[in-house]
Amino acid sequence: MAASPKVRVRFAPSPTGLLHVGNTRTALFNWLFARQKKGANVLRIEDTDVERSEARFETQLLDDLRWLGLDWDEGPDKGGEYGPYRQSDRMEIYRGYAERLIEEGKAYLCFCTPEELERERQQAIAEHGPQIYSGKCRRLDPAEARRRRTQGEAAAIRLKIPEHPIHFHDIVRGEVTFEHESVSDPIIVRSSGMPVYNYVVVVDDAEMKITHVIRGDDHLSNTPKQVALYEALGFPVPEFAHLSTILGPDRERLSKRHGATSVAQFRDMGVLPEALVNYLALLGWAPSGGTRETFTPQELIREFSLERVTPSPAIFDFEKLYWLNRQYLKSADRQRVIALALPYLRKATLLGEDMDAEMQQWAGKLIDLLVPYVDRLDQLPDRAAMIFRYDAVAAVSAEDNRPLLESEAGGKVISAFAKRVASQSDGFSAESFKAIINEVKAETGTKGKELFHPIRIVITGSHSGPDFDRVIPLIETGSRLPLPQHVLSVRERVAAFEQAFAQS
RNA sequence: GGCGCUAUCGUCUAGGGGUUAGGACGGAAGAUUCUCAAUCUUCAAACCCGGGUUCGAUUCCCGGUAGCGCUACCA
């Protein structure tokens, strides 16, 4: 058996918007396959849709891919043997092949106007028949057709589809067959001279020696046209792998209205790239055995296989992504998490830009305290509210606080607690705070929830939250720091609470 | 309408001609904790329907149904 040629795959996005998770999974599977097979991963920009393509989207695309760690070996930014890698720079190539196909009788000029074609289509719909091209211009004499074009008549170029069934192999779906009638002669170059997607993609993939076309299954029905094109052009037909669509919770194609769908949005939410990569890998693929959930990129490269990709569509589960993110957040390097978390706290003006060593240390501890409570970094400011936003009036009037505050035991605890805090002139440490609680406990004869909940409400405004041992030092130290928003000390909180309580 | 693809817990999935149909997210309960989160333990939860093939089908085949995609001088 001959040595199989080196694996070459490509990811070919259109720079018409932000990188979407559906495309991202395609990019990921291409990358995993290339890296596992020690092949080449090619990045090609499909910007033939001049109207919608924008340079800034291309830049963003590359940035998002880099952020995810999905690198490429050839592409518009780094060149390569088979460039250029931007379709707008390849127009001459497309033109050349199209003319060749006409000369060889494998394609022909079509003078049908869009109006004519539209009429035929409407009729087909009315008759419930298949909407296929009549083949009218196929029967034109080539020399005559050429003459008409030279005389300035607008002509599109159509590929002649051979009159036999077209089949191809798909790694995910097996053998796929289409009757030639259902394909019908497709236009490959518009009358404006602009080549169409289904044509350029074949020229590019063939010229770039792509061996495996891994892409979304919205292209499955286009594949017979492309296979016919490969054959007309005399190029070997690559292997295909069509990935199922990613759907939203309502089983419709995942889109903006389902919430975050772009890589940029997830990044802004504080989702780690390894979590997104891990989640996306599990969407439509599972390792044999199917009991493992977390994989590093290296492990994915080792385990991945296109044969194990599931053909059925998958619903994007935000919860599971966030759960995975939490796992990665917990195990990530502390300094990295702090560096990533800081911008969220700064944006909420809880921290300033300039921080001295003491403040940095304090911020680090704050983040240590908060991160276990979130599954996305953008939830941090909300979680920090108990430190930064103490609202005595709200604490006193909150529905779920009232019963406790109005109970006899609650009142006793609060007054005993307040009295002791007031008599303490210095700040509190975790130990001295605990000592006070113990005194209150002895004086009031309360314990457990009865004892802790009222104190919690006085200090944080809520009856739930992290350990006092960690919260108290943070509050006390924070109150002495020149933060953009003053953190109230224990004494200040108690004083504010008492005032609000008395007035209620 | 035509053509194509798909179909296992609510969701992602493993599995496969005979299984207590496995794991994970989410849900419920319990343990722990002053509380919440986390963590741990336990529980509930599925083979779309109808025919065939077969001793036996959730698994193989065919039909139906449903969902999705393509049906463009969009990509």
Short mmCIF file of N, CA and C (backbone and C1' of nucleotides) in Angstrom, two decimals, chain B residues 11-62:
data_model
loop_
_atom_site.label_atom_id
_atom_site.label_comp_id
_atom_site.label_asym_id
_atom_site.label_seq_id
_atom_site.Cartn_x
_atom_site.Cartn_y
_atom_site.Cartn_z
P U B 11 -33.67 16.37 25.26
"O5'" U B 11 -32.36 17.14 25.71
"C5'" U B 11 -32.14 18.50 25.34
"C4'" U B 11 -30.75 18.91 25.74
"C3'" U B 11 -29.64 17.99 25.25
"O3'" U B 11 -29.28 18.24 23.91
"C1'" U B 11 -29.33 18.39 27.54
P C B 12 -28.69 17.07 23.02
"O5'" C B 12 -27.19 16.96 23.58
"C5'" C B 12 -26.30 18.08 23.45
"C4'" C B 12 -24.96 17.69 24.04
"C3'" C B 12 -24.41 16.38 23.50
"O3'" C B 12 -23.79 16.58 22.25
"C1'" C B 12 -24.24 16.38 25.85
P U B 13 -23.79 15.39 21.21
"O5'" U B 13 -22.94 14.31 22.00
"C5'" U B 13 -23.17 12.93 21.85
"C4'" U B 13 -22.52 12.25 23.03
"C3'" U B 13 -22.50 10.73 22.95
"O3'" U B 13 -21.39 10.31 22.17
"C1'" U B 13 -23.23 11.40 25.09
P A B 14 -21.46 8.94 21.42
"O5'" A B 14 -21.25 7.93 22.64
"C5'" A B 14 -20.00 7.90 23.33
"C4'" A B 14 -19.97 6.79 24.33
"C3'" A B 14 -20.28 5.41 23.79
"O3'" A B 14 -19.16 4.87 23.12
"C1'" A B 14 -21.32 5.73 25.88
P G B 15 -19.39 4.07 21.76
"O5'" G B 15 -20.25 2.82 22.26
"C5'" G B 15 -19.64 1.86 23.11
"C4'" G B 15 -20.69 0.97 23.72
"C3'" G B 15 -21.51 0.17 22.74
"O3'" G B 15 -20.82 -1.01 22.36
"C1'" G B 15 -22.95 1.17 24.31
P G B 16 -20.28 -1.08 20.83
"O5'" G B 16 -21.05 -2.35 20.24
"C5'" G B 16 -21.14 -3.54 21.00
"C4'" G B 16 -22.58 -3.85 21.27
"C3'" G B 16 -23.39 -4.16 20.04
"O3'" G B 16 -23.22 -5.52 19.65
"C1'" G B 16 -24.58 -2.64 21.41
P G B 17 -23.57 -5.98 18.22
"O5'" G B 17 -25.10 -6.04 18.52
"C5'" G B 17 -26.00 -6.87 17.85
"C4'" G B 17 -27.11 -7.13 18.85
"C3'" G B 17 -26.82 -8.30 19.76
"O3'" G B 17 -27.63 -8.24 20.91
"C1'" G B 17 -28.56 -8.84 18.29
P G B 18 -27.06 -8.02 22.31
"O5'" G B 18 -28.12 -8.83 23.18
"C5'" G B 18 -29.39 -8.24 23.43
"C4'" G B 18 -30.12 -9.05 24.49
"C3'" G B 18 -29.40 -9.19 25.82
"O3'" G B 18 -30.39 -9.38 26.81
"C1'" G B 18 -29.51 -11.30 24.77
P U B 19 -30.80 -8.63 28.01
"O5'" U B 19 -29.56 -7.91 28.69
"C5'" U B 19 -28.36 -8.60 29.02
"C4'" U B 19 -27.46 -7.63 29.77
"C3'" U B 19 -28.16 -6.84 30.87
"O3'" U B 19 -28.01 -7.53 32.10
"C1'" U B 19 -26.82 -5.39 29.50
P U B 20 -29.33 -7.84 32.98
"O5'" U B 20 -29.74 -6.40 33.53
"C5'" U B 20 -31.06 -6.15 33.95
"C4'" U B 20 -31.09 -4.85 34.71
"C3'" U B 20 -30.40 -3.69 34.00
"O3'" U B 20 -31.35 -2.98 33.21
"C1'" U B 20 -29.64 -3.86 36.26
P A B 21 -31.05 -2.61 31.74
"O5'" A B 21 -30.05 -1.38 31.86
"C5'" A B 21 -28.64 -1.58 31.79
"C4'" A B 21 -28.04 -0.64 30.77
"C3'" A B 21 -28.11 0.85 31.11
"O3'" A B 21 -27.10 1.21 32.02
"C1'" A B 21 -28.75 0.53 28.87
P G B 22 -27.47 1.97 33.37
"O5'" G B 22 -26.07 2.58 33.76
"C5'" G B 22 -24.97 1.74 34.04
"C4'" G B 22 -23.70 2.36 33.53
"C3'" G B 22 -23.57 3.86 33.78
"O3'" G B 22 -23.14 4.15 35.11
"C1'" G B 22 -23.06 3.44 31.55
P G B 23 -23.63 5.49 35.81
"O5'" G B 23 -22.69 6.58 35.13
"C5'" G B 23 -21.27 6.49 35.30
"C4'" G B 23 -20.60 7.53 34.45
"C3'" G B 23 -21.03 8.97 34.72
"O3'" G B 23 -20.39 9.53 35.84
"C1'" G B 23 -21.00 8.57 32.39
P A B 24 -21.13 10.65 36.68
"O5'" A B 24 -21.10 11.92 35.70
"C5'" A B 24 -19.86 12.54 35.39
"C4'" A B 24 -20.10 13.66 34.40
"C3'" A B 24 -21.15 14.67 34.83
"O3'" A B 24 -20.64 15.63 35.74
"C1'" A B 24 -21.54 14.03 32.59
P C B 25 -21.64 16.41 36.71
"O5'" C B 25 -22.40 17.41 35.73
"C5'" C B 25 -21.70 18.52 35.16
"C4'" C B 25 -22.66 19.31 34.29
"C3'" C B 25 -23.91 19.82 35.00
"O3'" C B 25 -23.64 21.03 35.68
"C1'" C B 25 -24.53 18.79 32.97
P G B 26 -24.33 21.28 37.10
"O5'" G B 26 -25.89 21.28 36.76
"C5'" G B 26 -26.47 22.38 36.05
"C4'" G B 26 -27.88 22.04 35.67
"C3'" G B 26 -28.78 21.63 36.82
"O3'" G B 26 -29.28 22.74 37.54
"C1'" G B 26 -29.05 20.11 35.05
P G B 27 -29.55 22.59 39.11
"O5'" G B 27 -30.74 21.53 39.22
"C5'" G B 27 -32.02 21.85 38.68
"C4'" G B 27 -32.98 20.71 38.92
"C3'" G B 27 -33.07 20.21 40.35
"O3'" G B 27 -33.90 21.03 41.15
"C1'" G B 27 -32.90 18.37 38.88
P A B 28 -33.58 21.22 42.67
"O5'" A B 28 -33.99 19.81 43.30
"C5'" A B 28 -35.35 19.39 43.26
"C4'" A B 28 -35.47 18.01 43.85
"C3'" A B 28 -34.82 17.82 45.22
"O3'" A B 28 -35.66 18.28 46.27
"C1'" A B 28 -34.17 16.05 43.82
P A B 29 -34.98 18.83 47.60
"O5'" A B 29 -34.42 17.50 48.29
"C5'" A B 29 -35.33 16.55 48.83
"C4'" A B 29 -34.55 15.33 49.31
"C3'" A B 29 -33.47 15.61 50.35
"O3'" A B 29 -33.99 15.73 51.65
"C1'" A B 29 -32.61 14.18 48.68
P G B 30 -33.21 16.64 52.72
"O5'" G B 30 -31.91 15.77 53.04
"C5'" G B 30 -32.01 14.59 53.83
"C4'" G B 30 -30.71 13.84 53.80
"C3'" G B 30 -29.52 14.53 54.43
"O3'" G B 30 -29.51 14.44 55.84
"C1'" G B 30 -28.87 13.57 52.38
P A B 31 -28.70 15.48 56.72
"O5'" A B 31 -27.19 15.10 56.37
"C5'" A B 31 -26.65 13.87 56.83
"C4'" A B 31 -25.19 13.78 56.45
"C3'" A B 31 -24.34 14.96 56.92
"O3'" A B 31 -23.93 14.81 58.27
"C1'" A B 31 -23.88 14.51 54.65
P U B 32 -23.87 16.08 59.21
"O5'" U B 32 -22.69 16.93 58.57
"C5'" U B 32 -21.35 16.45 58.58
"C4'" U B 32 -20.47 17.39 57.80
"C3'" U B 32 -20.57 18.84 58.22
"O3'" U B 32 -19.76 19.12 59.35
"C1'" U B 32 -20.70 18.69 55.86
P U B 33 -20.36 20.00 60.55
"O5'" U B 33 -20.37 21.46 59.92
"C5'" U B 33 -19.16 22.07 59.50
"C4'" U B 33 -19.46 23.36 58.80
"C3'" U B 33 -20.45 24.26 59.51
"O3'" U B 33 -19.83 25.02 60.53
"C1'" U B 33 -21.00 24.13 57.20
P C B 34 -20.58 25.17 61.91
"O5'" C B 34 -21.91 25.95 61.52
"C5'" C B 34 -22.96 26.06 62.45
"C4'" C B 34 -23.82 27.23 62.07
"C3'" C B 34 -24.19 27.29 60.60
"O3'" C B 34 -25.32 26.48 60.34
"C1'" C B 34 -23.46 29.42 61.33
P U B 35 -25.35 25.64 59.01
"O5'" U B 35 -25.62 26.77 57.92
"C5'" U B 35 -26.87 27.46 57.91
"C4'" U B 35 -26.84 28.59 56.93
"C3'" U B 35 -26.43 28.21 55.51
"O3'" U B 35 -27.53 27.68 54.80
"C1'" U B 35 -25.32 30.18 56.15
P C B 36 -27.34 26.58 53.69
"O5'" C B 36 -26.77 27.44 52.48
"C5'" C B 36 -27.61 28.36 51.79
"C4'" C B 36 -26.79 29.20 50.86
"C3'" C B 36 -25.90 28.43 49.89
"O3'" C B 36 -26.62 27.93 48.79
"C1'" C B 36 -24.68 30.21 50.82
P A B 37 -26.20 26.55 48.10
"O5'" A B 37 -24.79 26.92 47.45
"C5'" A B 37 -24.72 27.80 46.33
"C4'" A B 37 -23.27 28.09 46.00
"C3'" A B 37 -22.41 26.87 45.75
"O3'" A B 37 -22.56 26.37 44.44
"C1'" A B 37 -21.28 28.32 47.21
P A B 38 -22.47 24.81 44.17
"O5'" A B 38 -20.97 24.48 44.61
"C5'" A B 38 -19.88 24.97 43.83
"C4'" A B 38 -18.59 24.65 44.54
"C3'" A B 38 -18.33 23.17 44.79
"O3'" A B 38 -17.74 22.56 43.66
"C1'" A B 38 -17.97 24.36 46.79
P U B 39 -18.21 21.11 43.22
"O5'" U B 39 -17.72 20.20 44.42
"C5'" U B 39 -16.33 20.10 44.72
"C4'" U B 39 -16.15 19.33 46.00
"C3'" U B 39 -16.87 17.99 46.05
"O3'" U B 39 -16.13 16.97 45.39
"C1'" U B 39 -17.28 19.17 48.05
P C B 40 -16.94 15.90 44.51
"O5'" C B 40 -17.40 14.86 45.63
"C5'" C B 40 -16.45 14.24 46.48
"C4'" C B 40 -17.16 13.56 47.62
"C3'" C B 40 -18.34 12.68 47.20
"O3'" C B 40 -17.92 11.41 46.76
"C1'" C B 40 -19.00 14.07 48.98
P U B 41 -18.80 10.62 45.71
"O5'" U B 41 -20.04 10.13 46.58
"C5'" U B 41 -19.85 9.24 47.67
"C4'" U B 41 -21.17 8.99 48.34
"C3'" U B 41 -22.32 8.61 47.41
"O3'" U B 41 -22.30 7.24 47.07
"C1'" U B 41 -23.05 10.29 48.90
P U B 42 -22.95 6.76 45.70
"O5'" U B 42 -24.51 6.95 45.98
"C5'" U B 42 -25.17 6.12 46.92
"C4'" U B 42 -26.57 6.63 47.13
"C3'" U B 42 -27.45 6.67 45.89
"O3'" U B 42 -28.00 5.40 45.58
"C1'" U B 42 -27.69 8.69 47.08
P C B 43 -28.45 5.09 44.08
"O5'" C B 43 -29.77 5.96 43.94
"C5'" C B 43 -30.91 5.69 44.75
"C4'" C B 43 -31.97 6.72 44.47
"C3'" C B 43 -32.39 6.84 43.02
"O3'" C B 43 -33.34 5.85 42.69
"C1'" C B 43 -32.04 9.00 43.90
P A B 44 -33.49 5.36 41.17
"O5'" A B 44 -34.37 6.54 40.55
"C5'" A B 44 -35.67 6.82 41.08
"C4'" A B 44 -36.19 8.06 40.42
"C3'" A B 44 -36.10 8.02 38.89
"O3'" A B 44 -37.22 7.34 38.35
"C1'" A B 44 -35.25 10.08 39.69
P A B 45 -36.99 6.36 37.11
"O5'" A B 45 -36.57 7.40 35.98
"C5'" A B 45 -37.49 8.42 35.60
"C4'" A B 45 -36.79 9.37 34.67
"C3'" A B 45 -36.05 8.70 33.52
"O3'" A B 45 -36.93 8.32 32.48
"C1'" A B 45 -34.70 10.39 34.47
P A B 46 -36.99 6.82 31.96
"O5'" A B 46 -36.40 6.95 30.49
"C5'" A B 46 -37.04 7.84 29.56
"C4'" A B 46 -36.18 7.91 28.34
"C3'" A B 46 -36.02 6.59 27.59
"O3'" A B 46 -37.11 6.39 26.71
"C1'" A B 46 -33.91 7.62 27.87
P C B 47 -37.73 4.93 26.57
"O5'" C B 47 -36.61 4.14 25.75
"C5'" C B 47 -36.70 4.04 24.34
"C4'" C B 47 -35.49 4.69 23.72
"C3'" C B 47 -35.35 4.44 22.23
"O3'" C B 47 -34.89 5.63 21.61
"C1'" C B 47 -33.46 3.56 23.38
P C B 48 -35.42 5.92 20.08
"O5'" C B 48 -36.99 6.15 20.18
"C5'" C B 48 -37.54 7.13 21.05
"C4'" C B 48 -38.84 7.61 20.47
"C3'" C B 48 -39.68 6.52 19.80
"O3'" C B 48 -40.49 5.84 20.73
"C1'" C B 48 -39.49 8.39 18.36
P C B 49 -40.82 4.28 20.46
"O5'" C B 49 -41.96 4.33 19.34
"C5'" C B 49 -43.20 4.97 19.60
"C4'" C B 49 -44.03 4.95 18.35
"C3'" C B 49 -44.12 3.58 17.69
"O3'" C B 49 -45.15 2.80 18.27
"C1'" C B 49 -43.55 5.19 16.06
P G B 50 -45.05 1.20 18.20
"O5'" G B 50 -45.25 0.88 16.66
"C5'" G B 50 -46.51 1.14 16.04
"C4'" G B 50 -46.44 0.75 14.59
"C3'" G B 50 -45.83 -0.62 14.33
"O3'" G B 50 -46.77 -1.66 14.57
"C1'" G B 50 -44.92 0.93 12.81
P G B 51 -46.27 -3.18 14.49
"O5'" G B 51 -46.36 -3.45 12.93
"C5'" G B 51 -45.76 -4.61 12.41
"C4'" G B 51 -45.28 -4.37 11.01
"C3'" G B 51 -44.19 -5.33 10.58
"O3'" G B 51 -44.75 -6.56 10.17
"C1'" G B 51 -43.49 -3.15 10.08
P G B 52 -44.39 -7.86 11.01
"O5'" G B 52 -42.87 -8.09 10.58
"C5'" G B 52 -42.63 -8.94 9.49
"C4'" G B 52 -41.58 -8.38 8.58
"C3'" G B 52 -40.27 -9.12 8.70
"O3'" G B 52 -40.32 -10.30 7.91
"C1'" G B 52 -39.85 -6.79 8.74
P U B 53 -40.13 -11.70 8.67
"O5'" U B 53 -38.54 -11.77 8.75
"C5'" U B 53 -37.76 -11.55 7.58
"C4'" U B 53 -36.31 -11.41 7.96
"C3'" U B 53 -35.87 -12.31 9.10
"O3'" U B 53 -35.58 -13.62 8.64
"C1'" U B 53 -35.12 -10.10 9.51
P U B 54 -36.33 -14.89 9.35
"O5'" U B 54 -35.53 -14.93 10.74
"C5'" U B 54 -34.11 -14.99 10.77
"C4'" U B 54 -33.63 -14.69 12.16
"C3'" U B 54 -34.34 -15.46 13.25
"O3'" U B 54 -33.81 -16.77 13.40
"C1'" U B 54 -34.18 -13.17 13.87
P C B 55 -34.88 -17.97 13.64
"O5'" C B 55 -35.39 -17.69 15.12
"C5'" C B 55 -36.53 -18.37 15.63
"C4'" C B 55 -36.63 -18.15 17.12
"C3'" C B 55 -36.52 -16.69 17.54
"O3'" C B 55 -37.78 -16.04 17.49
"C1'" C B 55 -35.07 -18.01 18.88
P G B 56 -37.91 -14.59 16.85
"O5'" G B 56 -37.12 -13.72 17.91
"C5'" G B 56 -37.73 -13.41 19.16
"C4'" G B 56 -36.75 -12.74 20.09
"C3'" G B 56 -36.14 -11.45 19.58
"O3'" G B 56 -37.01 -10.34 19.79
"C1'" G B 56 -34.44 -12.81 20.44
P A B 57 -37.51 -9.55 18.45
"O5'" A B 57 -37.88 -8.08 18.87
"C5'" A B 57 -37.38 -7.36 19.79
"C4'" A B 57 -36.19 -6.47 19.68
"C3'" A B 57 -36.35 -5.27 18.74
"O3'" A B 57 -37.21 -4.27 19.29
"C1'" A B 57 -34.18 -6.24 18.49
P U B 58 -37.12 -3.33 20.40
"O5'" U B 58 -36.37 -2.10 19.73
"C5'" U B 58 -36.46 -0.79 20.22
"C4'" U B 58 -35.12 -0.12 20.19
"C3'" U B 58 -34.07 -0.79 19.32
"O3'" U B 58 -34.18 -0.35 17.99
"C1'" U B 58 -33.14 -0.29 21.45
P U B 59 -33.78 -1.31 16.74
"O5'" U B 59 -32.18 -1.32 16.85
"C5'" U B 59 -31.43 -0.11 16.68
"C4'" U B 59 -29.96 -0.39 16.95
"C3'" U B 59 -29.34 -1.37 15.95
"O3'" U B 59 -28.08 -0.91 15.52
"C1'" U B 59 -29.09 -2.18 18.18
P C B 60 -28.03 -0.27 14.04
"O5'" C B 60 -28.33 -1.51 13.09
"C5'" C B 60 -27.28 -2.21 12.44
"C4'" C B 60 -27.84 -3.14 11.40
"C3'" C B 60 -28.91 -2.54 10.51
"O3'" C B 60 -28.34 -1.82 9.42
"C1'" C B 60 -29.66 -4.63 11.30
P C B 61 -29.19 -0.66 8.71
"O5'" C B 61 -30.32 -1.46 7.94
"C5'" C B 61 -30.01 -2.23 6.78
"C4'" C B 61 -31.29 -2.73 6.17
"C3'" C B 61 -32.33 -1.65 5.91
"O3'" C B 61 -32.10 -0.99 4.67
"C1'" C B 61 -33.36 -3.46 7.02
P C B 62 -32.63 0.52 4.48
"O5'" C B 62 -34.20 0.32 4.35
"C5'" C B 62 -34.75 -0.39 3.25
"C4'" C B 62 -36.23 -0.49 3.42
"C3'" C B 62 -36.94 0.82 3.72
"O3'" C B 62 -37.16 1.59 2.56
"C1'" C B 62 -37.74 -0.83 5.20
#
